Amino acid sequence: MQIVQGFSDIFKQHKYDTIACDIYGVIHDGIEAYSYSKDALTQLRKNDEHVILLSNSTRLQDKLDTAMTSKFGIDSSYYDEILSSGVLTKFFLKDLAEYLETGQVVNPACHATSQHHGTSTQTMPDAFAAKYLKTGKFFLAGDPDWQEPLYMPVSPTLTRVHDWDAIEFVLLGSIRGLFPDEKPVDPFSEQDVRADYQPLLDKCLERNIPMICANPDVFAPNGVNEDGSTKLLICPGYVGQMYEEMGGEVLYFGKPFKSIYDFLQTNKAKSSIKSNETEATSRIVCVGDNVATDVRGATEAGLDVVMILGGVHWEDLKDAKDDEELRSRVRNLCKTHDSQEPTYLMPMLRF
């Protein structure tokens, strides 16, 4: 683990074809942009770097672009593209609809990562559809304003319904409560979230209904509490983990799961011919703040990764006395989350 102050330190040693950068906890904290993130993105662009924002959000690029611009003053000129978990979820749902309509999926866009009984397996859309789908009915545990773009293009082949006895899968999209219009849930209260979602999980387990989790994040930083500590927002991955612990099957697309890294490497990353090589290869460095998603996912995919210290783990790291204690604390976090160690440690996203 090499401690660096910014990307200029890294570029003195290594050149990468693509920088795959997390958004939440790296560029902003959900409330405002971090101090140096806009300047860092500006400098990366001036340095002609290929920057892809890699997000576990359920939203697609157009919505994310709009939010980044209006809320944080960072428009799409600061990066090349956004690849989100929502994008892959949309592709997977499109392939499920194709199977229901034709009995096959000619060119599957991506695969999901299925977590079931502690085992992780690659799941293709045709295999999932053949096992679970006949009517295409599903329940949305989320926010229609955010998740409709994922499934409306394939409606009515896939149809959102409210009858839990009729559904064939659950689309887990955001933490607002099962029926947010009548009974919104506090997304900062684990007790409230567990109480609200438990009846759905019980019914799904009873009927062997799988969940498609469009955002695998468990927690995300969202501003600060009155005492100055990081405020953590509960994310869909939290409910996904609840269902896994009960014995249910959950499909994921985003970090740390292999699906999004395979798609990044195959479809989005740039490549170049390096010294002592005859064919173009792609060298990617990922950037993220969360050991459980960003660091674990990148290292399992065999990629270098910059861990940003000022995000979700800041409370665990902020009072380290020196570099050695900082490295020790990061190692402990990696052990806790069953992750390999990051390549670099960077306090905040800086050039």
Short mmCIF file of C-alpha atoms in Angstrom, two decimals:
data_model
loop_
_atom_site.label_atom_id
_atom_site.label_comp_id
_atom_site.label_asym_id
_atom_site.label_seq_id
_atom_site.Cartn_x
_atom_site.Cartn_y
_atom_site.Cartn_z
CA MET A 1 0.00 0.00 0.00
CA GLN A 2 1.66 3.15 -1.21
CA ILE A 3 0.48 6.43 0.31
CA VAL A 4 0.13 9.14 -2.34
CA GLN A 5 -1.23 12.67 -2.21
CA GLY A 6 -2.67 12.69 -5.73
CA PHE A 7 -2.59 11.16 -9.19
CA SER A 8 0.53 13.10 -10.15
CA ASP A 9 2.42 10.90 -7.66
CA ILE A 10 1.03 7.78 -9.33
CA PHE A 11 1.75 8.95 -12.88
CA LYS A 12 5.44 9.36 -12.04
CA GLN A 13 5.56 5.56 -11.74
CA HIS A 14 2.71 4.11 -13.80
CA LYS A 15 0.55 5.00 -16.76
CA TYR A 16 -3.01 3.73 -16.99
CA ASP A 17 -5.32 3.55 -20.01
CA THR A 18 -8.51 4.03 -18.00
CA ILE A 19 -9.34 5.49 -14.60
CA ALA A 20 -12.56 3.98 -13.24
CA CYS A 21 -13.62 6.34 -10.46
CA ASP A 22 -16.34 5.91 -7.86
CA ILE A 23 -18.71 8.85 -7.31
CA TYR A 24 -20.30 8.64 -3.85
CA GLY A 25 -17.66 9.05 -1.15
CA VAL A 26 -14.99 10.10 -3.66
CA ILE A 27 -16.35 13.01 -5.70
CA HIS A 28 -19.12 14.02 -3.28
CA ASP A 29 -20.63 12.95 0.04
CA GLY A 30 -24.24 13.03 -1.13
CA ILE A 31 -24.66 16.63 0.02
CA GLU A 32 -21.76 18.53 -1.51
CA ALA A 33 -18.67 17.94 -3.63
CA TYR A 34 -15.43 17.26 -1.79
CA SER A 35 -12.92 20.11 -1.73
CA TYR A 36 -10.56 18.97 -4.47
CA SER A 37 -12.66 16.59 -6.58
CA LYS A 38 -13.68 19.06 -9.28
CA ASP A 39 -10.11 20.27 -9.70
CA ALA A 40 -8.84 16.68 -9.79
CA LEU A 41 -11.26 15.75 -12.58
CA THR A 42 -10.31 18.91 -14.47
CA GLN A 43 -6.62 18.09 -14.26
CA LEU A 44 -7.17 14.47 -15.29
CA ARG A 45 -9.00 15.68 -18.41
CA LYS A 46 -6.24 18.17 -19.19
CA ASN A 47 -3.80 15.28 -18.86
CA ASP A 48 -5.85 13.43 -21.51
CA GLU A 49 -6.85 10.64 -19.15
CA HIS A 50 -9.78 8.34 -19.98
CA VAL A 51 -12.08 8.72 -16.98
CA ILE A 52 -15.13 6.51 -16.46
CA LEU A 53 -17.25 7.08 -13.38
CA LEU A 54 -18.12 3.69 -11.93
CA SER A 55 -21.21 3.86 -9.77
CA ASN A 56 -23.44 1.50 -7.83
CA SER A 57 -26.37 3.85 -8.41
CA THR A 58 -29.55 2.47 -9.97
CA ARG A 59 -29.81 5.56 -12.16
CA LEU A 60 -28.71 5.75 -15.78
CA GLN A 61 -26.19 8.21 -17.18
CA ASP A 62 -28.68 10.92 -18.18
CA LYS A 63 -30.10 11.15 -14.64
CA LEU A 64 -26.67 10.94 -13.06
CA ASP A 65 -25.34 13.64 -15.41
CA THR A 66 -28.21 15.92 -14.45
CA ALA A 67 -27.74 15.32 -10.72
CA MET A 68 -23.98 15.82 -10.91
CA THR A 69 -24.44 19.10 -12.76
CA SER A 70 -27.32 20.59 -10.77
CA LYS A 71 -26.24 19.51 -7.30
CA PHE A 72 -22.44 19.48 -7.48
CA GLY A 73 -21.55 21.69 -10.47
CA ILE A 74 -19.78 18.80 -12.23
CA ASP A 75 -21.10 18.35 -15.78
CA SER A 76 -20.30 15.60 -18.28
CA SER A 77 -17.29 17.49 -19.66
CA TYR A 78 -15.37 16.39 -16.53
CA TYR A 79 -15.46 12.69 -17.50
CA ASP A 80 -15.95 10.40 -20.49
CA GLU A 81 -18.85 8.25 -19.36
CA ILE A 82 -20.74 6.88 -16.36
CA LEU A 83 -21.13 3.11 -15.99
CA SER A 84 -23.64 2.32 -13.26
CA SER A 85 -25.09 -0.79 -11.72
CA GLY A 86 -28.41 0.51 -13.05
CA VAL A 87 -27.13 0.32 -16.64
CA LEU A 88 -26.33 -3.38 -16.27
CA THR A 89 -29.62 -4.02 -14.47
CA LYS A 90 -31.46 -2.46 -17.43
CA PHE A 91 -29.52 -4.64 -19.89
CA PHE A 92 -30.31 -7.76 -17.86
CA LEU A 93 -34.03 -6.95 -17.68
CA LYS A 94 -34.05 -6.33 -21.44
CA ASP A 95 -32.55 -9.78 -21.97
CA LEU A 96 -35.12 -11.36 -19.63
CA ALA A 97 -37.88 -9.81 -21.73
CA GLU A 98 -36.27 -11.12 -24.92
CA TYR A 99 -36.31 -14.63 -23.47
CA LEU A 100 -39.97 -14.38 -22.52
CA GLU A 101 -40.84 -13.15 -26.00
CA THR A 102 -38.66 -15.48 -28.11
CA GLY A 103 -37.47 -18.30 -25.86
CA GLN A 104 -33.82 -17.29 -26.21
CA VAL A 105 -31.32 -14.48 -25.71
CA VAL A 106 -29.25 -14.10 -28.87
CA ASN A 107 -26.55 -11.71 -27.60
CA PRO A 108 -26.70 -11.29 -23.81
CA ALA A 109 -25.39 -7.88 -22.80
CA CYS A 110 -24.08 -8.90 -19.40
CA HIS A 111 -24.27 -11.46 -16.65
CA ALA A 112 -25.39 -11.12 -13.06
CA THR A 113 -23.61 -12.38 -9.97
CA SER A 114 -25.88 -14.61 -7.91
CA GLN A 115 -25.32 -14.90 -4.16
CA HIS A 116 -27.07 -17.89 -2.60
CA HIS A 117 -26.18 -19.92 0.49
CA GLY A 118 -22.79 -18.25 0.63
CA THR A 119 -21.90 -19.24 -2.92
CA SER A 120 -21.24 -16.76 -5.74
CA THR A 121 -22.08 -17.85 -9.29
CA GLN A 122 -22.29 -16.18 -12.68
CA THR A 123 -25.91 -16.11 -13.89
CA MET A 124 -26.86 -15.48 -17.50
CA PRO A 125 -30.27 -13.94 -18.29
CA ASP A 126 -31.57 -16.95 -20.24
CA ALA A 127 -30.76 -19.33 -17.36
CA PHE A 128 -32.46 -17.04 -14.85
CA ALA A 129 -35.54 -16.61 -17.04
CA ALA A 130 -35.84 -20.33 -17.74
CA LYS A 131 -35.69 -21.09 -14.01
CA TYR A 132 -37.97 -18.40 -12.63
CA LEU A 133 -40.07 -16.59 -15.24
CA LYS A 134 -43.39 -17.39 -16.88
CA THR A 135 -45.48 -14.21 -16.53
CA GLY A 136 -42.74 -11.61 -16.02
CA LYS A 137 -44.51 -10.09 -13.01
CA PHE A 138 -42.32 -8.43 -10.39
CA PHE A 139 -42.52 -6.18 -7.35
CA LEU A 140 -40.53 -2.94 -7.21
CA ALA A 141 -39.05 -2.30 -3.79
CA GLY A 142 -37.84 1.16 -4.62
CA ASP A 143 -38.66 4.51 -6.16
CA PRO A 144 -40.50 4.54 -9.53
CA ASP A 145 -39.02 7.96 -10.37
CA TRP A 146 -35.55 6.44 -10.20
CA GLN A 147 -36.14 2.84 -11.36
CA GLU A 148 -38.82 3.16 -14.06
CA PRO A 149 -36.14 3.76 -16.74
CA LEU A 150 -34.81 0.29 -15.96
CA TYR A 151 -38.00 -1.64 -16.65
CA MET A 152 -40.45 0.55 -18.55
CA PRO A 153 -38.71 -0.09 -21.94
CA VAL A 154 -39.65 -3.78 -21.60
CA SER A 155 -43.16 -3.30 -20.22
CA PRO A 156 -45.59 -5.09 -20.42
CA THR A 157 -43.38 -8.16 -21.06
CA LEU A 158 -42.08 -7.47 -17.57
CA THR A 159 -44.91 -6.03 -15.48
CA ARG A 160 -44.72 -4.31 -12.12
CA VAL A 161 -47.44 -5.53 -9.74
CA HIS A 162 -48.18 -5.18 -6.02
CA ASP A 163 -49.50 -8.70 -5.32
CA TRP A 164 -46.67 -10.59 -3.60
CA ASP A 165 -48.38 -13.90 -4.37
CA ALA A 166 -48.19 -13.22 -8.12
CA ILE A 167 -44.61 -12.01 -8.49
CA GLU A 168 -41.67 -13.98 -9.92
CA PHE A 169 -38.90 -11.67 -8.73
CA VAL A 170 -38.31 -8.48 -6.74
CA LEU A 171 -36.46 -5.51 -8.20
CA LEU A 172 -34.68 -3.96 -5.23
CA GLY A 173 -34.02 -0.38 -6.24
CA SER A 174 -33.79 2.09 -3.35
CA ILE A 175 -34.56 2.36 0.35
CA ARG A 176 -37.77 4.33 0.69
CA GLY A 177 -39.98 1.65 2.20
CA LEU A 178 -42.11 -1.01 0.56
CA PHE A 179 -45.03 1.40 0.14
CA PRO A 180 -43.33 4.81 0.39
CA ASP A 181 -46.40 6.87 -0.50
CA GLU A 182 -48.39 5.48 2.43
CA LYS A 183 -45.56 4.56 4.81
CA PRO A 184 -42.14 6.02 4.04
CA VAL A 185 -39.23 4.55 5.97
CA ASP A 186 -36.27 6.40 7.51
CA PRO A 187 -33.28 5.33 5.37
CA PHE A 188 -30.89 6.15 8.22
CA SER A 189 -32.53 3.78 10.74
CA GLU A 190 -31.53 0.12 10.54
CA GLN A 191 -34.33 -0.84 12.92
CA ASP A 192 -36.99 0.87 10.79
CA VAL A 193 -35.64 -0.57 7.52
CA ARG A 194 -35.51 -4.10 8.91
CA ALA A 195 -39.04 -3.89 10.28
CA ASP A 196 -40.42 -2.48 7.02
CA TYR A 197 -38.81 -4.96 4.61
CA GLN A 198 -39.05 -8.15 6.70
CA PRO A 199 -42.63 -9.10 5.64
CA LEU A 200 -41.63 -8.99 1.96
CA LEU A 201 -38.52 -11.07 2.59
CA ASP A 202 -40.54 -13.65 4.53
CA LYS A 203 -43.03 -14.00 1.68
CA CYS A 204 -40.28 -14.24 -0.94
CA LEU A 205 -38.40 -16.91 0.98
CA GLU A 206 -41.60 -18.89 1.44
CA ARG A 207 -42.20 -18.82 -2.33
CA ASN A 208 -38.51 -19.14 -3.40
CA ILE A 209 -38.60 -15.74 -5.12
CA PRO A 210 -35.23 -14.24 -6.13
CA MET A 211 -34.27 -10.61 -5.75
CA ILE A 212 -32.51 -8.49 -8.37
CA CYS A 213 -30.57 -5.85 -6.44
CA ALA A 214 -29.87 -2.85 -8.66
CA ASN A 215 -27.53 -1.20 -6.13
CA PRO A 216 -25.30 -3.47 -4.01
CA ASP A 217 -24.09 -0.70 -1.69
CA VAL A 218 -24.91 -1.45 1.95
CA PHE A 219 -24.16 2.03 3.32
CA ALA A 220 -23.09 5.28 1.66
CA PRO A 221 -21.84 8.54 3.24
CA ASN A 222 -24.52 11.23 3.25
CA GLY A 223 -23.32 14.40 4.89
CA VAL A 224 -22.39 14.66 8.57
CA ASN A 225 -24.16 14.19 11.89
CA GLU A 226 -24.43 16.97 14.48
CA ASP A 227 -21.35 15.58 16.24
CA GLY A 228 -19.33 15.85 13.04
CA SER A 229 -19.27 12.11 12.32
CA THR A 230 -20.10 10.76 8.85
CA LYS A 231 -23.81 10.21 8.31
CA LEU A 232 -24.48 6.83 6.65
CA LEU A 233 -27.41 6.20 4.33
CA ILE A 234 -28.78 2.63 4.17
CA CYS A 235 -28.69 1.31 0.60
CA PRO A 236 -30.40 -1.59 -1.24
CA GLY A 237 -27.47 -3.94 -0.64
CA TYR A 238 -28.39 -3.86 3.04
CA VAL A 239 -31.74 -5.50 2.29
CA GLY A 240 -30.03 -7.83 -0.18
CA GLN A 241 -27.77 -9.02 2.62
CA MET A 242 -30.78 -9.50 4.89
CA TYR A 243 -32.32 -11.82 2.30
CA GLU A 244 -29.06 -13.69 1.72
CA GLU A 245 -28.74 -14.31 5.47
CA MET A 246 -32.24 -15.78 5.46
CA GLY A 247 -31.25 -18.19 2.65
CA GLY A 248 -32.69 -16.28 -0.31
CA GLU A 249 -31.06 -15.76 -3.72
CA VAL A 250 -29.94 -12.25 -4.67
CA LEU A 251 -28.58 -11.12 -8.05
CA TYR A 252 -26.11 -8.23 -8.19
CA PHE A 253 -24.45 -6.21 -10.97
CA GLY A 254 -22.38 -3.49 -9.33
CA LYS A 255 -19.27 -3.37 -7.16
CA PRO A 256 -17.79 -5.58 -5.70
CA PHE A 257 -19.29 -8.17 -8.02
CA LYS A 258 -17.56 -9.43 -11.13
CA SER A 259 -20.36 -8.41 -13.51
CA ILE A 260 -19.52 -4.71 -13.66
CA TYR A 261 -15.76 -5.27 -13.88
CA ASP A 262 -16.14 -7.76 -16.72
CA PHE A 263 -18.35 -5.28 -18.57
CA LEU A 264 -15.88 -2.45 -17.90
CA GLN A 265 -12.92 -4.42 -19.21
CA THR A 266 -14.71 -5.86 -22.23
CA ASN A 267 -16.77 -2.89 -23.39
CA LYS A 268 -15.54 0.39 -21.93
CA ALA A 269 -11.82 0.45 -21.14
CA LYS A 270 -9.28 1.91 -23.55
CA SER A 271 -6.20 -0.07 -24.55
CA SER A 272 -2.67 0.66 -25.74
CA ILE A 273 0.50 -1.15 -26.69
CA LYS A 274 2.90 -1.02 -23.75
CA SER A 275 6.67 -1.27 -23.89
CA ASN A 276 7.87 -4.85 -24.48
CA GLU A 277 4.40 -5.82 -25.74
CA THR A 278 3.22 -6.52 -29.30
CA GLU A 279 -0.55 -6.32 -28.76
CA ALA A 280 -2.72 -3.64 -27.19
CA THR A 281 -3.80 -4.30 -23.62
CA SER A 282 -5.90 -2.33 -21.20
CA ARG A 283 -4.45 -1.17 -17.91
CA ILE A 284 -7.12 0.07 -15.52
CA VAL A 285 -6.87 1.70 -12.12
CA CYS A 286 -10.01 1.95 -10.02
CA VAL A 287 -10.70 4.65 -7.42
CA GLY A 288 -13.04 4.24 -4.48
CA ASP A 289 -13.57 4.79 -0.77
CA ASN A 290 -15.32 1.59 0.30
CA VAL A 291 -13.24 -1.48 1.14
CA ALA A 292 -16.26 -3.81 0.90
CA THR A 293 -17.20 -2.71 -2.63
CA ASP A 294 -14.53 -0.63 -4.38
CA VAL A 295 -11.35 -2.21 -3.04
CA ARG A 296 -12.60 -5.78 -2.85
CA GLY A 297 -14.19 -5.66 -6.29
CA ALA A 298 -11.20 -4.13 -8.04
CA THR A 299 -8.62 -6.42 -6.44
CA GLU A 300 -10.69 -9.54 -7.12
CA ALA A 301 -10.86 -8.44 -10.77
CA GLY A 302 -7.05 -8.18 -10.78
CA LEU A 303 -7.03 -4.38 -11.08
CA ASP A 304 -5.02 -1.74 -9.25
CA VAL A 305 -7.05 0.44 -6.94
CA VAL A 306 -6.70 3.79 -5.17
CA MET A 307 -8.49 3.83 -1.82
CA ILE A 308 -9.78 7.30 -0.93
CA LEU A 309 -9.54 7.66 2.85
CA GLY A 310 -12.01 10.53 3.35
CA GLY A 311 -15.18 8.60 2.47
CA VAL A 312 -17.20 5.90 4.20
CA HIS A 313 -14.31 4.73 6.43
CA TRP A 314 -13.17 8.18 7.55
CA GLU A 315 -14.31 7.67 11.15
CA ASP A 316 -12.12 4.55 11.37
CA LEU A 317 -9.06 6.22 9.88
CA LYS A 318 -9.04 9.94 10.68
CA ASP A 319 -7.06 9.84 13.94
CA ALA A 320 -4.28 7.46 12.86
CA LYS A 321 -1.07 8.81 14.38
CA ASP A 322 1.26 8.06 11.47
CA ASP A 323 1.49 6.29 8.12
CA GLU A 324 2.21 2.90 9.66
CA GLU A 325 -0.83 3.06 11.91
CA LEU A 326 -2.91 4.16 8.92
CA ARG A 327 -1.74 1.16 6.90
CA SER A 328 -2.49 -1.11 9.86
CA ARG A 329 -6.04 0.21 10.16
CA VAL A 330 -6.63 -0.24 6.42
CA ARG A 331 -5.30 -3.82 6.68
CA ASN A 332 -7.78 -4.50 9.48
CA LEU A 333 -10.63 -3.12 7.36
CA CYS A 334 -9.54 -5.36 4.50
CA LYS A 335 -9.54 -8.41 6.81
CA THR A 336 -12.99 -7.48 8.10
CA HIS A 337 -14.39 -7.26 4.57
CA ASP A 338 -12.41 -10.23 3.18
CA SER A 339 -10.61 -7.97 0.72
CA GLN A 340 -7.09 -7.79 -0.62
CA GLU A 341 -5.20 -4.60 0.17
CA PRO A 342 -5.48 -1.54 -2.11
CA THR A 343 -2.56 -0.53 -4.32
CA TYR A 344 -2.58 3.11 -3.21
CA LEU A 345 -3.95 5.18 -0.32
CA MET A 346 -4.99 8.76 -1.13
CA PRO A 347 -6.51 11.09 1.51
CA MET A 348 -8.89 12.81 -0.93
CA LEU A 349 -9.35 12.68 -4.70
CA ARG A 350 -6.61 15.02 -5.94
CA PHE A 351 -4.40 15.36 -8.99
#
